[in-house]
mmCIF file with all atom_site columns, C-alpha atoms in Angstrom:
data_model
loop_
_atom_site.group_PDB
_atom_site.id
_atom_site.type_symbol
_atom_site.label_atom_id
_atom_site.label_alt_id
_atom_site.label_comp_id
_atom_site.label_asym_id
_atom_site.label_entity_id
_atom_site.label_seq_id
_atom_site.pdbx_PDB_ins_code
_atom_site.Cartn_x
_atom_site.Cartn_y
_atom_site.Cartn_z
_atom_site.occupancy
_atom_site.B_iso_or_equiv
_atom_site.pdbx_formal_charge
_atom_site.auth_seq_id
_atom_site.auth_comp_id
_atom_site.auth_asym_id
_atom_site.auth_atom_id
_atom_site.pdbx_PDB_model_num
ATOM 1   C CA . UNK L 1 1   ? 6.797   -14.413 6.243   1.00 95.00 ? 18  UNK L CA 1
ATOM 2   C CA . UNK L 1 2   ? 2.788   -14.711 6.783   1.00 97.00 ? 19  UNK L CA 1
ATOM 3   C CA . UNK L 1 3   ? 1.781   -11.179 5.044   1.00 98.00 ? 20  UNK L CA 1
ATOM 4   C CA . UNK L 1 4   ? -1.903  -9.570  4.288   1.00 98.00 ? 21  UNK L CA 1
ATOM 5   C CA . UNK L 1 5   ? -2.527  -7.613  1.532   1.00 98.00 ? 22  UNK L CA 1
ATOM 6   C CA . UNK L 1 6   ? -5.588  -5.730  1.874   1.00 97.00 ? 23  UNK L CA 1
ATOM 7   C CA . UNK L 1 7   ? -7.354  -4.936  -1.204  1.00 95.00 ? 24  UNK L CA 1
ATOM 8   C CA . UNK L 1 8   ? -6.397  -7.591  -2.392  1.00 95.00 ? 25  UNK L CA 1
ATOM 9   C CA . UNK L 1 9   ? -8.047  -7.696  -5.713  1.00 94.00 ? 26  UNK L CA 1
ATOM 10  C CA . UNK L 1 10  ? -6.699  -4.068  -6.712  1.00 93.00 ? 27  UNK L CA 1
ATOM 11  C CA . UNK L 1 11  ? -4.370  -4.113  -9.833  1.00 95.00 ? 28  UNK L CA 1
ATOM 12  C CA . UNK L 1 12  ? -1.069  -3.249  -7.971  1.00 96.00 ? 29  UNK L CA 1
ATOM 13  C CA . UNK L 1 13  ? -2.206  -6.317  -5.054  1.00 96.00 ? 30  UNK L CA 1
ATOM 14  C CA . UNK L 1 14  ? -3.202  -8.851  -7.928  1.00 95.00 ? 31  UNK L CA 1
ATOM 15  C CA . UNK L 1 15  ? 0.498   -8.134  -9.303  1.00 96.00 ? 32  UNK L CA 1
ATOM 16  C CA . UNK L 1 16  ? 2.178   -8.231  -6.068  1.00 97.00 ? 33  UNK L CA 1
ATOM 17  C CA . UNK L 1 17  ? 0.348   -11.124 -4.494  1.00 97.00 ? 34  UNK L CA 1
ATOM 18  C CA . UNK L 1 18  ? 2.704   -13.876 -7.314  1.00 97.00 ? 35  UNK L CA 1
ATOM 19  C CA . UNK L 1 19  ? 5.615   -12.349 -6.862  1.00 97.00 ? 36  UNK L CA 1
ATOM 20  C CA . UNK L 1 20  ? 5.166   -12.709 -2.577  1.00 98.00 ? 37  UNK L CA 1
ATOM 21  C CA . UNK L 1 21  ? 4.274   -16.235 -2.874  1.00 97.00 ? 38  UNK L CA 1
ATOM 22  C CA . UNK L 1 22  ? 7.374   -16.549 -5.606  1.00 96.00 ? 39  UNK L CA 1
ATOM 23  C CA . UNK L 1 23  ? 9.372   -15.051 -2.881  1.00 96.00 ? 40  UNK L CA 1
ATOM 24  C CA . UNK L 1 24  ? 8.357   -17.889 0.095   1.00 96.00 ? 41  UNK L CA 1
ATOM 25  C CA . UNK L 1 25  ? 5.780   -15.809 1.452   1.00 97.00 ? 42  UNK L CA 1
ATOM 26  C CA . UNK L 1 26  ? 2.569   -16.918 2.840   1.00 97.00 ? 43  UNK L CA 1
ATOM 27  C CA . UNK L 1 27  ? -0.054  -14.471 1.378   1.00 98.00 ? 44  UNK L CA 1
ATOM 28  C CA . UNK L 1 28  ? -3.826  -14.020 2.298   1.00 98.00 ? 45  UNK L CA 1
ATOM 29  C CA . UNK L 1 29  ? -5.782  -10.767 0.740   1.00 97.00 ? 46  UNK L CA 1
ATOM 30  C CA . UNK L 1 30  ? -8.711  -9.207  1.953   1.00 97.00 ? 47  UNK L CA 1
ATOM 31  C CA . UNK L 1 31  ? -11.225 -8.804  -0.978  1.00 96.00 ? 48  UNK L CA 1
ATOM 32  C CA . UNK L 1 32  ? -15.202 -6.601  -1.003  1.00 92.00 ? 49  UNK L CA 1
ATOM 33  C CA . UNK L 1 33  ? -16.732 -9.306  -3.055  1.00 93.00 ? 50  UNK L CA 1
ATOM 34  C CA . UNK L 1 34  ? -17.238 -13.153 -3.282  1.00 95.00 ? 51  UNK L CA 1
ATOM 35  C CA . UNK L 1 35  ? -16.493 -12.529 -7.003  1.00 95.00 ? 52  UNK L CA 1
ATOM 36  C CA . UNK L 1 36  ? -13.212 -11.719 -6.871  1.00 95.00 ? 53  UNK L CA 1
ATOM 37  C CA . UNK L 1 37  ? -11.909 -14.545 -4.826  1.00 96.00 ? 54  UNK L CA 1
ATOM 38  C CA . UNK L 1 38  ? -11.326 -17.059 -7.491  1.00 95.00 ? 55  UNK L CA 1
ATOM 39  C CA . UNK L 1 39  ? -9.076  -14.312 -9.657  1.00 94.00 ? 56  UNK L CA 1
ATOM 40  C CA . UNK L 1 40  ? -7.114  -13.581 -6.173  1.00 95.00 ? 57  UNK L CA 1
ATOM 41  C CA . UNK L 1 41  ? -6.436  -17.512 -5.224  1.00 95.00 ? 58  UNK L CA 1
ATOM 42  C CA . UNK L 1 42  ? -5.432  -18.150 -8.360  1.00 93.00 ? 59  UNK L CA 1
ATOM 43  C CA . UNK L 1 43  ? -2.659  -15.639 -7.880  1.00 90.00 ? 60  UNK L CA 1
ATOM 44  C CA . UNK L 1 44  ? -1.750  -18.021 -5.243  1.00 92.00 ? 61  UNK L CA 1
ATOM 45  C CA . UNK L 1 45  ? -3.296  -15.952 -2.270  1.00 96.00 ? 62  UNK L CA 1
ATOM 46  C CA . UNK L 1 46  ? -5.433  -16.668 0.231   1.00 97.00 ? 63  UNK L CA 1
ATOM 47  C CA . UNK L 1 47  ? -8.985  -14.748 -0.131  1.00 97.00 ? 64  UNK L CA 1
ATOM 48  C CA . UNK L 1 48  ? -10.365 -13.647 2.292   1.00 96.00 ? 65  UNK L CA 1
ATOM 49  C CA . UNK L 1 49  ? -14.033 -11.895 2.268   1.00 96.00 ? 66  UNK L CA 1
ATOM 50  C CA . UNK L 1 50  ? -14.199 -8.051  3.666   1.00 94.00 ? 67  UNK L CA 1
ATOM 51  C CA . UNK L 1 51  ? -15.832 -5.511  3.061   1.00 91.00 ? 68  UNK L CA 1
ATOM 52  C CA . UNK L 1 52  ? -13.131 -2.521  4.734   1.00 91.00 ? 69  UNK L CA 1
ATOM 53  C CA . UNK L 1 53  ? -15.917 -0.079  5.848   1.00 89.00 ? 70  UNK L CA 1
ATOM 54  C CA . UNK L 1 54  ? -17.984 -2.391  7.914   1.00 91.00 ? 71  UNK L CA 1
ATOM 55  C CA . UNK L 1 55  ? -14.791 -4.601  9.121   1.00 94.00 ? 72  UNK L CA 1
ATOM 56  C CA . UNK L 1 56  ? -14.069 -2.969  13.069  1.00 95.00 ? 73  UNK L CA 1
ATOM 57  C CA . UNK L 1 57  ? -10.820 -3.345  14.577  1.00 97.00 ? 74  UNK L CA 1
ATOM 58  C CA . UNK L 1 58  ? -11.753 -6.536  16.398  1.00 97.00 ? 75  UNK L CA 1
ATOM 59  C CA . UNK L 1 59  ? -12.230 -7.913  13.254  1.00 97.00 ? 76  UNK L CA 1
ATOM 60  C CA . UNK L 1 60  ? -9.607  -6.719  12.038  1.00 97.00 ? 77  UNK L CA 1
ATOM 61  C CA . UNK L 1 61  ? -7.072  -7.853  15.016  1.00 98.00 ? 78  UNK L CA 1
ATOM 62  C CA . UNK L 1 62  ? -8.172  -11.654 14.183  1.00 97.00 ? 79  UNK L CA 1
ATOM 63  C CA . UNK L 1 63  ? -7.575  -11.052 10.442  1.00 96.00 ? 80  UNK L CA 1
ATOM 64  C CA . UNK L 1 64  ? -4.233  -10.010 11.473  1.00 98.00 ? 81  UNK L CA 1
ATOM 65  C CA . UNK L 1 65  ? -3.172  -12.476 14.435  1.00 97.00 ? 82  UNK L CA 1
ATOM 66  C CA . UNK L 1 66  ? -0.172  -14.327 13.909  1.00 97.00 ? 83  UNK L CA 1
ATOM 67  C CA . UNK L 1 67  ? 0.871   -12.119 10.456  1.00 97.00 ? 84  UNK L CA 1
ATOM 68  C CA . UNK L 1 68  ? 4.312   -10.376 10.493  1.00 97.00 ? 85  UNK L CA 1
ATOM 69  C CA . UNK L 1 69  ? 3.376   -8.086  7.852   1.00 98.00 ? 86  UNK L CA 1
ATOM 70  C CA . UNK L 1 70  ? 0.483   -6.031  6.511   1.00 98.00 ? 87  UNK L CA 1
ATOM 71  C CA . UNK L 1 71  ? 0.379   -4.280  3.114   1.00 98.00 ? 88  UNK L CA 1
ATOM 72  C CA . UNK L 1 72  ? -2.190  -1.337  2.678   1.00 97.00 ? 89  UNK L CA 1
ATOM 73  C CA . UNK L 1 73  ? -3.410  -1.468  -1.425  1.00 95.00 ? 90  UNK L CA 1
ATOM 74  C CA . UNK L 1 74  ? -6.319  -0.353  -1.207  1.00 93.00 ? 91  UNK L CA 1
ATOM 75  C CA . UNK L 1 75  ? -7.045  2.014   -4.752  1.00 80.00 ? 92  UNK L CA 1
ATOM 76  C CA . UNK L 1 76  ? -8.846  5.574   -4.018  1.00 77.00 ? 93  UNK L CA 1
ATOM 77  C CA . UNK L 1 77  ? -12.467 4.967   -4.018  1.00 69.00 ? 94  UNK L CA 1
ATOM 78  C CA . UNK L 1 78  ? -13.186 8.550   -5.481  1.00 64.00 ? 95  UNK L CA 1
ATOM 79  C CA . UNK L 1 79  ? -17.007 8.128   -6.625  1.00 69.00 ? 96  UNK L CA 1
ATOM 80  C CA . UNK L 1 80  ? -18.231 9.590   -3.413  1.00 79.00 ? 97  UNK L CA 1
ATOM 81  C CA . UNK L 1 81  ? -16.352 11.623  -0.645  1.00 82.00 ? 98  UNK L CA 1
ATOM 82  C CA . UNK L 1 82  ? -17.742 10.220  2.257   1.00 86.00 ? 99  UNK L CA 1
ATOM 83  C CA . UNK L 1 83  ? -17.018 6.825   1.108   1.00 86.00 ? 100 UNK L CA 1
ATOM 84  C CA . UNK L 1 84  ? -13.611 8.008   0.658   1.00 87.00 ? 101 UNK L CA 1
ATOM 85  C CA . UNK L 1 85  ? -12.898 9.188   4.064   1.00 92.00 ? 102 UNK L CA 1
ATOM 86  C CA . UNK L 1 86  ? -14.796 6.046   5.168   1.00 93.00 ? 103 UNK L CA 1
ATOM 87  C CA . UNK L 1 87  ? -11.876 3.600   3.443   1.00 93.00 ? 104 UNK L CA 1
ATOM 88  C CA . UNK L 1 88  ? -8.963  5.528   2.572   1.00 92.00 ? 105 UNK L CA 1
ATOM 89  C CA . UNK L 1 89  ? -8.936  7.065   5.945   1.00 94.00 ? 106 UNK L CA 1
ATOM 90  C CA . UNK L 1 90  ? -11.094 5.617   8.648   1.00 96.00 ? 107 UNK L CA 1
ATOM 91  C CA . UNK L 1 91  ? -10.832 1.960   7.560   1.00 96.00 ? 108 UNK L CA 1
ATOM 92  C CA . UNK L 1 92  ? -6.673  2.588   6.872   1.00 97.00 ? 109 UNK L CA 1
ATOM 93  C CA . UNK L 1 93  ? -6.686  3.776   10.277  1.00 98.00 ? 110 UNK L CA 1
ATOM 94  C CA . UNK L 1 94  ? -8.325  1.233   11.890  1.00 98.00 ? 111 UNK L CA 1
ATOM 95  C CA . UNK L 1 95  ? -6.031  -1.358  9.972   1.00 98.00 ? 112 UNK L CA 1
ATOM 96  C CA . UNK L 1 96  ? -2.746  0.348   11.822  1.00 98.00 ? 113 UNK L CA 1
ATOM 97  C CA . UNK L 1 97  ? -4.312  0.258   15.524  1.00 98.00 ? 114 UNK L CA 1
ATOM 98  C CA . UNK L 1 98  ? -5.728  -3.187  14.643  1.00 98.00 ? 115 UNK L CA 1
ATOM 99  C CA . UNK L 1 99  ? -2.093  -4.352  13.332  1.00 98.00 ? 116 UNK L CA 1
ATOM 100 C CA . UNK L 1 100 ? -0.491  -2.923  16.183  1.00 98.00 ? 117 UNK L CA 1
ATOM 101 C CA . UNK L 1 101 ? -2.703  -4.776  18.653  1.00 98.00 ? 118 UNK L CA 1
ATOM 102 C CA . UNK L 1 102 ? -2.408  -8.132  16.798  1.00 98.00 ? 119 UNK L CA 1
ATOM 103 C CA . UNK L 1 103 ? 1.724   -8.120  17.346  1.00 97.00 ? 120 UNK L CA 1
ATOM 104 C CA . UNK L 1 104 ? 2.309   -7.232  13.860  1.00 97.00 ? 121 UNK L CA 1
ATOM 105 C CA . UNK L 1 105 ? 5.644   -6.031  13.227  1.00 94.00 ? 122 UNK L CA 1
ATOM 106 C CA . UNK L 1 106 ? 5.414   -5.182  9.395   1.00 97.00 ? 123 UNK L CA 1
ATOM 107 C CA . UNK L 1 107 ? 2.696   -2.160  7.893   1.00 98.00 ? 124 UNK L CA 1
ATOM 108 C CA . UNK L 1 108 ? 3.522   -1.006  4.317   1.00 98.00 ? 125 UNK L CA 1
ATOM 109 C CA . UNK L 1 109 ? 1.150   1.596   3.013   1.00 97.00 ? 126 UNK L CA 1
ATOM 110 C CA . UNK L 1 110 ? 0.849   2.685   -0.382  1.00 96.00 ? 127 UNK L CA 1
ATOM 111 C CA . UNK L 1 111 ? 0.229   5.957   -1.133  1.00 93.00 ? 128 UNK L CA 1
ATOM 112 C CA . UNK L 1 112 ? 0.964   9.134   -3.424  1.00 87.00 ? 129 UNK L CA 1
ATOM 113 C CA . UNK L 1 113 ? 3.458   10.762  -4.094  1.00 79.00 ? 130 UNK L CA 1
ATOM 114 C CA . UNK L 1 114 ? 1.876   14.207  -3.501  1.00 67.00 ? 131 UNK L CA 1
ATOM 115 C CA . UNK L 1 115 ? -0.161  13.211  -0.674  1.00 64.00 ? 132 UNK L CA 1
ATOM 116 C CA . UNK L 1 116 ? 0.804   15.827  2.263   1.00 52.00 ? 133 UNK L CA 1
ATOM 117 C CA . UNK L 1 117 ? 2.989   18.010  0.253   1.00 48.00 ? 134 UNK L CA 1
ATOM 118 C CA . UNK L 1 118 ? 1.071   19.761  -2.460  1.00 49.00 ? 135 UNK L CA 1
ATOM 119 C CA . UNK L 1 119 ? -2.527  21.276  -2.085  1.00 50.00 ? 136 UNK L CA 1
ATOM 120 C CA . UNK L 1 120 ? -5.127  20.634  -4.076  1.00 50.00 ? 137 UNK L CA 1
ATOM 121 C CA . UNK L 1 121 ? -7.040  23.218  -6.001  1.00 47.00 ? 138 UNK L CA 1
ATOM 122 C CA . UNK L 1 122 ? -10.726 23.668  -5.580  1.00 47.00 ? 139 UNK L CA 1
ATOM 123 C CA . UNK L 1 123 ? -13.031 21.025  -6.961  1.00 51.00 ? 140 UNK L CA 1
ATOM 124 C CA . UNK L 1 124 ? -10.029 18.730  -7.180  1.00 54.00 ? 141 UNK L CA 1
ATOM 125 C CA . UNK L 1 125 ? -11.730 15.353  -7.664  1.00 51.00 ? 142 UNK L CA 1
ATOM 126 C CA . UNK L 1 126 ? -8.396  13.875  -5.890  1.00 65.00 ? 143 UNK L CA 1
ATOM 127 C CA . UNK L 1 127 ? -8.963  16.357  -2.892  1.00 74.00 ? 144 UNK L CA 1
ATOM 128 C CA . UNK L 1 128 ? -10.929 13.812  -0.403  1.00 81.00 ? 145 UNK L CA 1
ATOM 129 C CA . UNK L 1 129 ? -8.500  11.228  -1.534  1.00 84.00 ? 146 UNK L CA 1
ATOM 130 C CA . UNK L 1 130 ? -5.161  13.222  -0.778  1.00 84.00 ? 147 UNK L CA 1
ATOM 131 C CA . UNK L 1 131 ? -6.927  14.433  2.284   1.00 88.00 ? 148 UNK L CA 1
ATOM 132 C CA . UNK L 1 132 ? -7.793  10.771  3.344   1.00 91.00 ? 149 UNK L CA 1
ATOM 133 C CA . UNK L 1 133 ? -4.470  9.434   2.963   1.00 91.00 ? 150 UNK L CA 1
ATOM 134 C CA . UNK L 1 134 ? -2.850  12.427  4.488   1.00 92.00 ? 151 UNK L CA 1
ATOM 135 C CA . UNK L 1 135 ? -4.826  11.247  7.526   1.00 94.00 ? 152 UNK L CA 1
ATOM 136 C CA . UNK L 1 136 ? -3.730  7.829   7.319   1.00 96.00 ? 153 UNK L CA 1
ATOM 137 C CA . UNK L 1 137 ? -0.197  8.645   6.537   1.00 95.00 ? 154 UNK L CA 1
ATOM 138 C CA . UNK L 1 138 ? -0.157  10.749  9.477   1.00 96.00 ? 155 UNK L CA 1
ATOM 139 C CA . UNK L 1 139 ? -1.127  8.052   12.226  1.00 97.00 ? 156 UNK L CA 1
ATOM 140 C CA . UNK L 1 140 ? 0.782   5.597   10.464  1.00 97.00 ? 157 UNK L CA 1
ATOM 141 C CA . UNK L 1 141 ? 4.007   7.521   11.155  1.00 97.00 ? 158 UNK L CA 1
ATOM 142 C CA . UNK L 1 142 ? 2.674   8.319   14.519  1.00 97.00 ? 159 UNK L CA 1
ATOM 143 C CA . UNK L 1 143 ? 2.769   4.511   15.811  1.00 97.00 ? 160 UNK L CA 1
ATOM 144 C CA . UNK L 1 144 ? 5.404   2.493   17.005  1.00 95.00 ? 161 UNK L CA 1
ATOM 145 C CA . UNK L 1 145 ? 5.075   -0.209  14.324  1.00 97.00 ? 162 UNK L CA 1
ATOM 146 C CA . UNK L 1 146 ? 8.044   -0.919  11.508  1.00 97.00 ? 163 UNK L CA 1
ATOM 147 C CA . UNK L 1 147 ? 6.037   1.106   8.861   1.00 97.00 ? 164 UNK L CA 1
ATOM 148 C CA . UNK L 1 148 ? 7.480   2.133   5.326   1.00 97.00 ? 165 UNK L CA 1
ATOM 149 C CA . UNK L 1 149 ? 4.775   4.429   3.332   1.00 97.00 ? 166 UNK L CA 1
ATOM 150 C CA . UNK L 1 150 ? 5.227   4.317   -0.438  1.00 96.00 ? 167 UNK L CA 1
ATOM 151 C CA . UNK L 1 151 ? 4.414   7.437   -2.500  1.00 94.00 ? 168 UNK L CA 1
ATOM 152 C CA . UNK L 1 152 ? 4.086   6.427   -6.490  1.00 94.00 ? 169 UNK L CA 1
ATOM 153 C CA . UNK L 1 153 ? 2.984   9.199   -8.924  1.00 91.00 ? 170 UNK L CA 1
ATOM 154 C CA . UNK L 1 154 ? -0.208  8.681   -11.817 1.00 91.00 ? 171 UNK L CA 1
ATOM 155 C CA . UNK L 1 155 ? -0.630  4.822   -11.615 1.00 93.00 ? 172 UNK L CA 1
ATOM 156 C CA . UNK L 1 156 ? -0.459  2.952   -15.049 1.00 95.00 ? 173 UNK L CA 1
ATOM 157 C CA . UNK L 1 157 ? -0.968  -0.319  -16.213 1.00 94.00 ? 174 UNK L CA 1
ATOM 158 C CA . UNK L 1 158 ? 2.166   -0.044  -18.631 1.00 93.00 ? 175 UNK L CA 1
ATOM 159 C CA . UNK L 1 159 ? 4.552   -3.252  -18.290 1.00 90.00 ? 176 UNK L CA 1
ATOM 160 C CA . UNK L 1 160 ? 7.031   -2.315  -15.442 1.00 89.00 ? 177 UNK L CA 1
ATOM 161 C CA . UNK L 1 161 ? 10.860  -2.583  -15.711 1.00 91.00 ? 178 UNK L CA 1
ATOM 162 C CA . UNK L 1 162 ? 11.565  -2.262  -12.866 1.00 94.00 ? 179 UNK L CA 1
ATOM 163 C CA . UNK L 1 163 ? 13.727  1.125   -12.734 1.00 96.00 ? 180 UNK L CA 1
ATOM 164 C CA . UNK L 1 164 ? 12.427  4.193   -10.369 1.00 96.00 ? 181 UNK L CA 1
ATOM 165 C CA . UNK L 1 165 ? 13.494  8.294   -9.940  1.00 95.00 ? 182 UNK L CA 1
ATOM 166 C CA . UNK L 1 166 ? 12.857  8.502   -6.144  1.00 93.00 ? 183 UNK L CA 1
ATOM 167 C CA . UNK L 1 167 ? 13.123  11.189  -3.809  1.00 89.00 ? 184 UNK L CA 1
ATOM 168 C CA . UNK L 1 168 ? 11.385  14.223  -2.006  1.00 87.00 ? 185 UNK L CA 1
ATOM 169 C CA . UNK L 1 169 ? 11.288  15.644  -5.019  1.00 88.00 ? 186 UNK L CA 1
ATOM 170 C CA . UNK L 1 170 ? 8.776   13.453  -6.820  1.00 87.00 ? 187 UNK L CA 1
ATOM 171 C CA . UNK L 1 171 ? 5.167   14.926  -6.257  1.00 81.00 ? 188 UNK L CA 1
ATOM 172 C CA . UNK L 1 172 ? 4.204   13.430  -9.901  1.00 85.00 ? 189 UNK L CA 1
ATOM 173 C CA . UNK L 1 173 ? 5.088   11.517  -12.619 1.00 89.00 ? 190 UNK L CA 1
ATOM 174 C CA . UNK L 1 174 ? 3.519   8.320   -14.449 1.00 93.00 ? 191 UNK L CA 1
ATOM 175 C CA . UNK L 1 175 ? 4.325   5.156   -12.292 1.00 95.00 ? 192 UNK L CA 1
ATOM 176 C CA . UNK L 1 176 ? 3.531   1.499   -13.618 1.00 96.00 ? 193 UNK L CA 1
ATOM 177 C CA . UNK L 1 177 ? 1.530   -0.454  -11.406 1.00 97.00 ? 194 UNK L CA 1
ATOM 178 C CA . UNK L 1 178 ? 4.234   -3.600  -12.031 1.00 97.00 ? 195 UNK L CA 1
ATOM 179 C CA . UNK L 1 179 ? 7.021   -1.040  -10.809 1.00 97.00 ? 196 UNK L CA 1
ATOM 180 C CA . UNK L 1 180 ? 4.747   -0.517  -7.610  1.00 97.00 ? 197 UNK L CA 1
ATOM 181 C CA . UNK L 1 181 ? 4.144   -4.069  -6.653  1.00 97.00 ? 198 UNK L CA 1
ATOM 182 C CA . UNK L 1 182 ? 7.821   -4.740  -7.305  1.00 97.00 ? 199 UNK L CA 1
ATOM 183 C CA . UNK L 1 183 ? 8.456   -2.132  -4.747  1.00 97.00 ? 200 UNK L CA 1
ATOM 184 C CA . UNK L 1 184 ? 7.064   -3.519  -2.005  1.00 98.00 ? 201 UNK L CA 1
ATOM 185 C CA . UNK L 1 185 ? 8.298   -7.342  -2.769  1.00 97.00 ? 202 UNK L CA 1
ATOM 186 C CA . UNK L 1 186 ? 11.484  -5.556  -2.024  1.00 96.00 ? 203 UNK L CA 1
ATOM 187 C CA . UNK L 1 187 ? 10.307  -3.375  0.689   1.00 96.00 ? 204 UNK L CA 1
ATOM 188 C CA . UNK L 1 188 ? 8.567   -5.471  2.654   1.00 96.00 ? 205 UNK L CA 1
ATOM 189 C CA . UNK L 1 189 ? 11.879  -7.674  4.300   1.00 93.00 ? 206 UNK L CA 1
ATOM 190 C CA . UNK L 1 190 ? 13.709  -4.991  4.571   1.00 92.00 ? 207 UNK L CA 1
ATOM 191 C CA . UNK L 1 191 ? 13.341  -3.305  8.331   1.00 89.00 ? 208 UNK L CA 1
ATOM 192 C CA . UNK L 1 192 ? 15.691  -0.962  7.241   1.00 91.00 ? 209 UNK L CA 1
ATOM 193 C CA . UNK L 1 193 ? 13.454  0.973   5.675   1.00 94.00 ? 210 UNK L CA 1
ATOM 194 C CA . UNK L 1 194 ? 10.921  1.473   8.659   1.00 92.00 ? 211 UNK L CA 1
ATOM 195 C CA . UNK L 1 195 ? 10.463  4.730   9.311   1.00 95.00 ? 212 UNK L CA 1
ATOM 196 C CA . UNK L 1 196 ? 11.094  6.126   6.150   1.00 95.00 ? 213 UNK L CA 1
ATOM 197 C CA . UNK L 1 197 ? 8.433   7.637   3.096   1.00 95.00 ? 214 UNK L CA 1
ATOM 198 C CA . UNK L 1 198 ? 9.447   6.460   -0.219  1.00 95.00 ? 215 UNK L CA 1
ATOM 199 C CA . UNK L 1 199 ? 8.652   9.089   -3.354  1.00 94.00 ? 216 UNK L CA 1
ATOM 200 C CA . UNK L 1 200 ? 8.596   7.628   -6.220  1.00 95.00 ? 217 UNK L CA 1
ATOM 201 C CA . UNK L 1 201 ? 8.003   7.163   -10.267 1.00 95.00 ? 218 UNK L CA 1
ATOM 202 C CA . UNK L 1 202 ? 8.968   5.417   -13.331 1.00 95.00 ? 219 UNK L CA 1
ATOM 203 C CA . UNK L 1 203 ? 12.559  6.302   -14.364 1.00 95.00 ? 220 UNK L CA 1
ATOM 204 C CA . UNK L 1 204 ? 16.150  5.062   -14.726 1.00 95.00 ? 221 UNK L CA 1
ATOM 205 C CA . UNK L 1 205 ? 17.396  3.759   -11.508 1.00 96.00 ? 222 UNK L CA 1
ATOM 206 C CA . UNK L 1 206 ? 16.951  -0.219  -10.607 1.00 96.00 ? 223 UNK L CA 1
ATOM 207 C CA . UNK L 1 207 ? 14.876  -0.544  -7.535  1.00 96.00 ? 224 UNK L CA 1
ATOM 208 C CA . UNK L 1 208 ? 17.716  -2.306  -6.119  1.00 95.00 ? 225 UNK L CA 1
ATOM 209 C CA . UNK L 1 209 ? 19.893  1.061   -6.328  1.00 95.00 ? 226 UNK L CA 1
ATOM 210 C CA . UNK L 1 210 ? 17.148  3.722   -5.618  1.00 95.00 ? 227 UNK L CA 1
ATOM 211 C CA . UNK L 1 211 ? 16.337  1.337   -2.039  1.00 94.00 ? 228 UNK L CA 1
ATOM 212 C CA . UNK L 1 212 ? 20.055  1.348   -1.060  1.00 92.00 ? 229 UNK L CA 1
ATOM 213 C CA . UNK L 1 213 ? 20.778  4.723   -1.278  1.00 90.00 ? 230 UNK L CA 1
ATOM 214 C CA . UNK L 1 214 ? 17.098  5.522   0.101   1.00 88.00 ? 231 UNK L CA 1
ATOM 215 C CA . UNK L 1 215 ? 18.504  3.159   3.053   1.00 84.00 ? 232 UNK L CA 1
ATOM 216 C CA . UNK L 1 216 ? 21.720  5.212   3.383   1.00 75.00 ? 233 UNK L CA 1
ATOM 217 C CA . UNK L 1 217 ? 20.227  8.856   3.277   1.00 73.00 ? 234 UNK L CA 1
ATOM 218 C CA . UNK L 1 218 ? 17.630  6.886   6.009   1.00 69.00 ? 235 UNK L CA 1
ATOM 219 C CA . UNK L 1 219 ? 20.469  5.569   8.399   1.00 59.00 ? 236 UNK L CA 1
#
């Protein structure tokens, strides 16, 4: 499978991007700096240079031609709120139209777990970000593309191993960025998850077993 990751020198897409090409996959990321491509190829993707807010859909539909899959990784850019909605909402948005129009099949967008379901309080410094991903979330599930949207708690950089607690239930709770990139190396071939919002943190269930019964409950 030809997949994107974009953003792809976050921390969850630098750990996903070796266990994709591991898999078979053909991998290219989408990266903001000319810095960062040397750490991302040497993950054994293929870099590509983008900066998300000034990328338009056109752009974007050439970035995407020919891909079966697209993976959303961007991490909140909460320094400023504008930029915010700018990325985590306008650019996410014009990813999904611009997949859509390029033929791809595949869009897996990551996340959080509370994003949608619980409000924020005033001053929240996650507020734009929740907001902003609401958005996307929302015209992601509004399209007619094979979409799975992955919701992991508090992101950590503790070593993942790989075991989940996952359900509608989960609105927080410490998730390792390993357990999140091993999540969608699973996810991704598996088009019987489209359609369906995945809650999830750190727990005592092998992804293996917390995807097939998410699969079941789906069908």
């Amino acid at each position: 499978m030809r997949i994107v990751i974009i953003g792809g020198h976050g921390r969850v897409a630098r750990l996903l991007a070796p266990l994709l090409v591991n898999a078979g996959h053909q991998v290219e990321a989408l990266v903001r700096s000319a810095d960062h491509i040397d750490e991302v190829e040497a993950a054994g993707a293929v870099a590509h240079l983008a900066d998300l807010e000034c990328l338009d859909k056109a752009a974007m539909v050439d970035l995407f031609a020919g891909h079966e899959a697209v993976v959303w990784c961007v991490g909140p850019t909460r320094d400023d709120p504008e930029r915010t909605m700018s990325v985590d909402r306008d650019a996410a948005i014009r990813s999904i139209d611009a997949a859509a129009e390029a033929g791809v099949q595949r869009y897996v967008l990551v996340s959080h777990s509370r994003t949608g379901r619980l409000p924020g309080s005033p001053g929240d410094p996650h507020g734009p970000y929740a907001e902003a991903m609401a958005a996307a979330d929302a015209h992601l599930r509004s399209t007619c593309l094979n979409w799975t949207i992955l919701g992991p708690g508090a992101l950590t950089d503790r070593p993942g191993n790989g075991m989940l607690e996952a359900g509608d239930h989960v609105t927080c709770g410490d998730t390792s960025r390993a357990n999140v990139a091993r999540v969608i190396r699973q996810v991704i071939c598996k088009d019987d998850l489209a359609g369906v919002t995945l809650n999830f943190r750190d727990g005592h269930m092998p992804i293996a077993e917390v995807l097939q019964v998410t699969t079941m409950v789906a069908g």
